Coordinates of C-alpha atoms in Angstrom, one line a residue:
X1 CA 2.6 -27.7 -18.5
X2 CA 2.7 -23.8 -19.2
X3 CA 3.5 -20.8 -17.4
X4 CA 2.3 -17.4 -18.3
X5 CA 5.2 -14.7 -17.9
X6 CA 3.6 -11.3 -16.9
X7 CA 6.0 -8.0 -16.9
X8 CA 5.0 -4.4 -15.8
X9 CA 3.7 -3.1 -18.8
X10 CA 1.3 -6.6 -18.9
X11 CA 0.1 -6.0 -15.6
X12 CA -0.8 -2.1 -16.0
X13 CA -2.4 -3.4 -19.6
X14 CA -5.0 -5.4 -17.8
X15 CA -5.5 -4.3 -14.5
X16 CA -6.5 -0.7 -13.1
X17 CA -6.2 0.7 -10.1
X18 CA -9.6 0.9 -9.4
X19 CA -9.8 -3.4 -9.7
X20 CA -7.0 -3.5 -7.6
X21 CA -8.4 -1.7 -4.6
X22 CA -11.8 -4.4 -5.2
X23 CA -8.7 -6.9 -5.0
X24 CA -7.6 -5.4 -1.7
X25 CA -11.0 -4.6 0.2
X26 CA -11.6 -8.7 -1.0
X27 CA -8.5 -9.6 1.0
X28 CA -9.0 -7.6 3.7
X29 CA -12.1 -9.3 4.1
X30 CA -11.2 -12.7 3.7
X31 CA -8.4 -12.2 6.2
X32 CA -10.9 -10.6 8.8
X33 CA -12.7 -13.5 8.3
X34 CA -9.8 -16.1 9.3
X35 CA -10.4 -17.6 6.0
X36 CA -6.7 -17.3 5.1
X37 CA -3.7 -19.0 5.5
X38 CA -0.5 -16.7 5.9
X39 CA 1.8 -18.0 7.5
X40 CA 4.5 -16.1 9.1
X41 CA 7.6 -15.2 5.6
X42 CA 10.6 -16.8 5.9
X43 CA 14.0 -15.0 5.6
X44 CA 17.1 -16.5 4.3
X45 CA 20.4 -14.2 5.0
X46 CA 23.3 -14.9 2.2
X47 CA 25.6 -13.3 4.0
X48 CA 28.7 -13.4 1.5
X49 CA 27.0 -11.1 -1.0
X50 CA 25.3 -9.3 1.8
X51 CA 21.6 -10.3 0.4
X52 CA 18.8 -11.2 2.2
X53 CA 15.7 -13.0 0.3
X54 CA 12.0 -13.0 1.9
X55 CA 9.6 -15.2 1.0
X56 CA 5.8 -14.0 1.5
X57 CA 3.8 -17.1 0.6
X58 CA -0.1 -18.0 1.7
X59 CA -3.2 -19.6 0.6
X60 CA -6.7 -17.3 0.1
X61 CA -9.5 -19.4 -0.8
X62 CA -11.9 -17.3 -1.6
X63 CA -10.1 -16.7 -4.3
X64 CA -8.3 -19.9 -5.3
X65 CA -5.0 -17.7 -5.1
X66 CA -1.9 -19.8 -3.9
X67 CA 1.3 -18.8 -4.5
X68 CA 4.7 -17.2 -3.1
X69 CA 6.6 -13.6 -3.5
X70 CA 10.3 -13.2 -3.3
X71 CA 11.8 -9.7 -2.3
X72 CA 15.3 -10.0 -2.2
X73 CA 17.2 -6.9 -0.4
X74 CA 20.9 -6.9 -2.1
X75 CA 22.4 -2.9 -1.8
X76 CA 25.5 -3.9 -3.8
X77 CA 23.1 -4.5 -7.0
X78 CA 23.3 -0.7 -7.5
X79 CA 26.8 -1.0 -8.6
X80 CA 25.9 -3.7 -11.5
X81 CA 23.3 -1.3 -12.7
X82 CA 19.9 -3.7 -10.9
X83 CA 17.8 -2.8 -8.7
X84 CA 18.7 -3.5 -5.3
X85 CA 15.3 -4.9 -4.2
X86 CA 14.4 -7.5 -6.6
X87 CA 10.9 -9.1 -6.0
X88 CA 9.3 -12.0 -8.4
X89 CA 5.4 -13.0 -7.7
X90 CA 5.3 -16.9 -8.5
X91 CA 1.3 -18.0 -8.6
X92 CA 0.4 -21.9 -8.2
X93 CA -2.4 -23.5 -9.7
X94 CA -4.6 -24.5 -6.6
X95 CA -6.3 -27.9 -8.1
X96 CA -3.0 -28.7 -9.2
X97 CA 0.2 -27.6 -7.3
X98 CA 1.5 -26.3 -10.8
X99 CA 3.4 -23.1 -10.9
X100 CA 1.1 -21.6 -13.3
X101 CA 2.4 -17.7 -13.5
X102 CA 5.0 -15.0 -13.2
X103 CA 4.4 -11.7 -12.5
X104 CA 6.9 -8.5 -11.7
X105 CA 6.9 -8.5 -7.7
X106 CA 7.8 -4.8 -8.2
X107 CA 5.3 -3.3 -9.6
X108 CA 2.8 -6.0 -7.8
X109 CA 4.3 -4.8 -4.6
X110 CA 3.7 -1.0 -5.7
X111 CA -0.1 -1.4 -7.3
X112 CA -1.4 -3.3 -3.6
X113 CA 0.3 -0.7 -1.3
X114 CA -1.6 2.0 -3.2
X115 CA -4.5 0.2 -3.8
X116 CA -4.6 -0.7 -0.2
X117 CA -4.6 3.2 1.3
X118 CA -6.8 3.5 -1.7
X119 CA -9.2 1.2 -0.3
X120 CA -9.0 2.4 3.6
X121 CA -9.4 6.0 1.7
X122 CA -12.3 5.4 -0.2
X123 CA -14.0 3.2 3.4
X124 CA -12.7 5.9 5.8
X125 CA -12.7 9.6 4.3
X126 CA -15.2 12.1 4.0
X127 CA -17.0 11.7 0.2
X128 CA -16.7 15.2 -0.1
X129 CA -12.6 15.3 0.2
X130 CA -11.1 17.3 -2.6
X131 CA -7.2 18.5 -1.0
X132 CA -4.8 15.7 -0.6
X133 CA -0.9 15.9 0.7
X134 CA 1.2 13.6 -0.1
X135 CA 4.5 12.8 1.8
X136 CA 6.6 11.4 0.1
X137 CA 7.7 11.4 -3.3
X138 CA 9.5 7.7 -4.1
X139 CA 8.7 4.8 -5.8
X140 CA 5.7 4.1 -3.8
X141 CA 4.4 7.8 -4.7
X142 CA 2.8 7.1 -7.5
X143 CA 0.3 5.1 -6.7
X144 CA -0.3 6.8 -3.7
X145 CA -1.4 9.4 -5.9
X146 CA -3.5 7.6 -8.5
X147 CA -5.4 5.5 -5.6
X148 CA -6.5 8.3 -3.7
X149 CA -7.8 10.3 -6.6
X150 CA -9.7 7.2 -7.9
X151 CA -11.7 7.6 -5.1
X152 CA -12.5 10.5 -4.0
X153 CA -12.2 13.8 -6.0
X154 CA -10.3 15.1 -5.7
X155 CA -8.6 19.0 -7.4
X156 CA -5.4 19.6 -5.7
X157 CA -2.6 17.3 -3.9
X158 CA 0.2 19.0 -2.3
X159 CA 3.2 16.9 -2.5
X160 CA 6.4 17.3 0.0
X161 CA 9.8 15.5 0.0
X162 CA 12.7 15.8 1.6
X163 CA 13.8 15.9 -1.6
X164 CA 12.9 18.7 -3.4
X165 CA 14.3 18.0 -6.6
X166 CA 12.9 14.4 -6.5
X167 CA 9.4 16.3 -5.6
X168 CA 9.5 18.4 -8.2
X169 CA 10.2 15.7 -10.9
X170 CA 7.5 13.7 -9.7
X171 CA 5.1 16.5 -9.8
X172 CA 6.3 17.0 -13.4
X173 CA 5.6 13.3 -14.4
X174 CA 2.7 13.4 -12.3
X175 CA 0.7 16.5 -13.8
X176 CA 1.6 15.0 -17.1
X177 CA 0.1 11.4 -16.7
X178 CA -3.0 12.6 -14.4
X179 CA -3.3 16.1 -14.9
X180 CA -5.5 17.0 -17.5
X181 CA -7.0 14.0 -17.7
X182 CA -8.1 13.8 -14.0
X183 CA -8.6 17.4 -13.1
X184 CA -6.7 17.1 -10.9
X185 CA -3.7 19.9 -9.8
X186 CA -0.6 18.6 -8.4
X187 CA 1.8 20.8 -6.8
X188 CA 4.8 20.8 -4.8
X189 CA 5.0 21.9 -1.2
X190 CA 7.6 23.5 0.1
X191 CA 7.5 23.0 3.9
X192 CA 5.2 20.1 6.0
X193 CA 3.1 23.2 6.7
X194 CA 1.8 24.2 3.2
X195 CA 1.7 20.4 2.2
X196 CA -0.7 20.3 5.4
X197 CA -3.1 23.6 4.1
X198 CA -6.6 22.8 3.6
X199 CA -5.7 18.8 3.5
X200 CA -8.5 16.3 3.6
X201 CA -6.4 13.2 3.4
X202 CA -3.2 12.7 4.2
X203 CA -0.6 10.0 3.1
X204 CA 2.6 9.5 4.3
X205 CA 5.0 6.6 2.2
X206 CA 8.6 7.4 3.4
X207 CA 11.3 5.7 5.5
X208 CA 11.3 8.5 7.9
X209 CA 11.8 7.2 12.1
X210 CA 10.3 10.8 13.3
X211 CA 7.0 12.2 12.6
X212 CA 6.7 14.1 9.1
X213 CA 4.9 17.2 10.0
X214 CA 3.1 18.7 13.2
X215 CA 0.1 16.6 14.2
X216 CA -2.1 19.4 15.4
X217 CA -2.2 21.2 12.3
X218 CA -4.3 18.4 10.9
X219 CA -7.9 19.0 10.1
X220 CA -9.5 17.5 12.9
X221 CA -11.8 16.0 10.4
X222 CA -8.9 14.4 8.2
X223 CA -8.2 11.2 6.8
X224 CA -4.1 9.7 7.3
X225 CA -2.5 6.8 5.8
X226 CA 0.7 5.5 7.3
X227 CA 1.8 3.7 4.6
X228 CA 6.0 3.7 5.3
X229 CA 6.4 1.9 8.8
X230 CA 7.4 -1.2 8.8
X231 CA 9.5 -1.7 12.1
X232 CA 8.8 -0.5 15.4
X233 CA 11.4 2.6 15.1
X234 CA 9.9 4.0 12.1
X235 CA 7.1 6.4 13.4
X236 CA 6.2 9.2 10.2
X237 CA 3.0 9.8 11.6
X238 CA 2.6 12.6 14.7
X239 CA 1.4 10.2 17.8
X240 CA -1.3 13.3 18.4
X241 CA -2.9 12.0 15.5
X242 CA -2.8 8.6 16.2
X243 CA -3.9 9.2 19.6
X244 CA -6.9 11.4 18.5
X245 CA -8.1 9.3 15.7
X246 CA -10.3 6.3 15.5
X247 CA -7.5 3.6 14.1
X248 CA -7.7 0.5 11.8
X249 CA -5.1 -1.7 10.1
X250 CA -5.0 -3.9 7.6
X251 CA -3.6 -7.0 9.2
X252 CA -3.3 -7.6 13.2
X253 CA 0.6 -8.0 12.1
X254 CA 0.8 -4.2 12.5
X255 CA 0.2 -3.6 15.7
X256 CA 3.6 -5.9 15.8
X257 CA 5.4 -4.2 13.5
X258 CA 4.6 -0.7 13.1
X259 CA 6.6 2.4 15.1
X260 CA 3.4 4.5 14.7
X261 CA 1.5 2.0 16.4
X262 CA 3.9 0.5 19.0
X263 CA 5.0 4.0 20.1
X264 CA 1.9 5.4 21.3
X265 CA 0.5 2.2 22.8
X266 CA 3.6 1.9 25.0
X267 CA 3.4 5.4 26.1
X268 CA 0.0 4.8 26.9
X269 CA -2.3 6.8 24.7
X270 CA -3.6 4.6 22.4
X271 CA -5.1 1.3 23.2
X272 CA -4.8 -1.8 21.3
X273 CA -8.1 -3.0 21.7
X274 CA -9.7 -0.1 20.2
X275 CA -7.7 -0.9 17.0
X276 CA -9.4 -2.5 14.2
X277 CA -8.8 -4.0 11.0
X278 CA -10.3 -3.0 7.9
X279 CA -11.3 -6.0 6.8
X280 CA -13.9 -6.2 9.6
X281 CA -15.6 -3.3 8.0
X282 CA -16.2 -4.5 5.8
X283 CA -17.6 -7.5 7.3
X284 CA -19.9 -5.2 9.2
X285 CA -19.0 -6.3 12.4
X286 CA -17.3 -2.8 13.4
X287 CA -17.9 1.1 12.2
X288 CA -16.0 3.1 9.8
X289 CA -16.4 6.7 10.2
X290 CA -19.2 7.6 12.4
X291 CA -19.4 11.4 11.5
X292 CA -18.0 14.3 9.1
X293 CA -16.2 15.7 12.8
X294 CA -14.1 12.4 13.7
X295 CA -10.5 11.8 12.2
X296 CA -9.4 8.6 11.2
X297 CA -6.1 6.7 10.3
X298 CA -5.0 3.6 8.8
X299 CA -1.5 1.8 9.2
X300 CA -0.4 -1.3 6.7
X301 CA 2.8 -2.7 6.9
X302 CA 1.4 -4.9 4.2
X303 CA 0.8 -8.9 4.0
X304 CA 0.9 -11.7 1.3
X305 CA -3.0 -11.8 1.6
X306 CA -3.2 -8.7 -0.3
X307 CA -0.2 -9.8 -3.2
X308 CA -2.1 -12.8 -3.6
X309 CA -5.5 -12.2 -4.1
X310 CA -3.9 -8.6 -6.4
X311 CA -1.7 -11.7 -8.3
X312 CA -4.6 -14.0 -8.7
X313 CA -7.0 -11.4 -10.4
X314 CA -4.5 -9.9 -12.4
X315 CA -3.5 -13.6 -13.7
X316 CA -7.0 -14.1 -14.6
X317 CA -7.3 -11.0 -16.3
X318 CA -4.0 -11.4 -18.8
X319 CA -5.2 -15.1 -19.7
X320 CA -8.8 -13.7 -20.8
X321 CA -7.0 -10.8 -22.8
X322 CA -4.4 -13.4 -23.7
X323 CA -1.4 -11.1 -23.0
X324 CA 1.8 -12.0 -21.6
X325 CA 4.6 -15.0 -23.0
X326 CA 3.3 -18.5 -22.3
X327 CA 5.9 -20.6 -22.2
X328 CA 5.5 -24.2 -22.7
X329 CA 7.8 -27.0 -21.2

């Protein structure tokens, strides 16, 4: 039996962004289709070394992919020198039941996030978008960055933080890896307003609970990802742009889960019915954008579906190239 070890630097030698968003529209669709099996992730406190460990595990197949990520959350790593939010992506053979593959969960976790805005971006935004603001400058940034301008293109992206120090490093790396060789100018923004100026799409990927930035000052022809909300308090997006907007998801479970979405619907200004998921547009069986007037926005609070099917294509891909450790026992 043998069990190919995949770390970051494998993964990004194999797979692009652009495959990954094909990954992600793939399991959007096979999840809009029901032909999934995701069931709810456990959660296992250890409450003497104040961890908690989540396990995301499902069964897509469409795509033969079977397997389980861990996230642990453990804040008191930072003081051994580890990250504090470990995640491992364990893959299962499905003819077999053999734990075939290891990936990082990290970087999994960070390459299907972006891919998946990248995806809603490329289903939902104008073709001729060429401004894009960023909110948000973290770990989760980067790909923010690099989905969006793989598909659409885009020349400037106006990046705000909190932060700025941590935004004006980032720009630095950024201009540096995607720059040049993207034509692309990134910049930082000072204020919420001048990230805002001229913006075609819009992603926000923060912790914040309160909107980000003025709603109304959106083009009224804009596309938004709410890419940070992941509990019912957290709401970074303006409800006057999720009120105003034609809405879509990537799994039903964010209706559930997500402040931007649970806000509005309880004060009464945006129904539940008229959200859709993406997946189904793909399927045909609901519109995208119907016109170059109409703004749109898309919510994830993410789902196994879409580290599966990313994990499954990305295994196949290191086993053709043959990189990675296989280890034998």
């Amino acid at each position: 039996m043998s069990i190919l070890i995949l770390n970051r630097e494998d993964m990004k030698q194999v797979f692009t962004m652009k495959e990954a968003i094909i990954a992600c529209k793939d399991a959007l669709q096979a999840y809009s289709e029901g032909n999934v099996t995701i069931p709810l992730r456990a959660n296992l406190s250890i409450s003497e070394f104040d961890g908690h460990n989540l396990y995301m595990y499902g069964y897509v197949p469409a795509a033969e992919a079977l397997g389980v990520k861990i996230v642990s959350v453990y804040p008191k790593n930072i003081e051994k020198g580890i990250t504090s939010v470990p995640a491992t992506m364990v893959l299962v053979d499905a003819h077999t039941g053999v734990v075939c593959g290891l990936m990082d969960g990290t970087y999994l976790t960070c390459l299907r996030t972006g891919a998946v805005a990248g995806a809603a971006t490329d289903i939902l935004a104008r073709k001729e978008s060429t401004v894009f603001a960023l909110f948000g400058a973290g770990g989760q940034a980067e790909s923010q960055l690099e989905a969006v301008i793989t598909v659409r293109p885009i020349e400037k992206v106006n990046v705000y933080d909190i932060n700025l120090e941590r935004a004006q490093e980032f720009v630095k790396t950024m201009n540096q890896k995607f720059g040049q060789r993207n034509k692309v100018q990134i910049v930082v923004a000072a204020t919420p307003e001048e990230a805002l100026k001229d913006a075609d799409i819009i992603t926000a990927v923060t912790t914040s609970s309160n909107a980000l930035f003025d709603g109304s000052m959106v083009k009224p022809n804009a596309h938004i990802n709410g890419m940070g909300s992941y509990t019912p308090a957290m709401a970074e997006i303006d409800e006057f742009i999720v009120c105003n907007s034609k809405v879509y998801v990537d799994t039903a479970d964010a209706i559930k889960e997500s402040g931007d979405l649970i806000q509005p619907i309880e004060k009464g200004c945006l129904d539940k019915n008229k959200i859709q998921e993406l997946g189904m547009v793909l399927l045909n069986k609901v519109s995208a954008r119907e016109n170059d007037k109409q703004m749109t926005f898309f919510e994830s609070t993410g789902s196994a579906v879409l580290d599966l099917v990313t994990a499954q294509r990305i295994f196949q891909a290191a086993k053709e190239k043959r990189i990675g450790k296989m280890i034998e026992f």
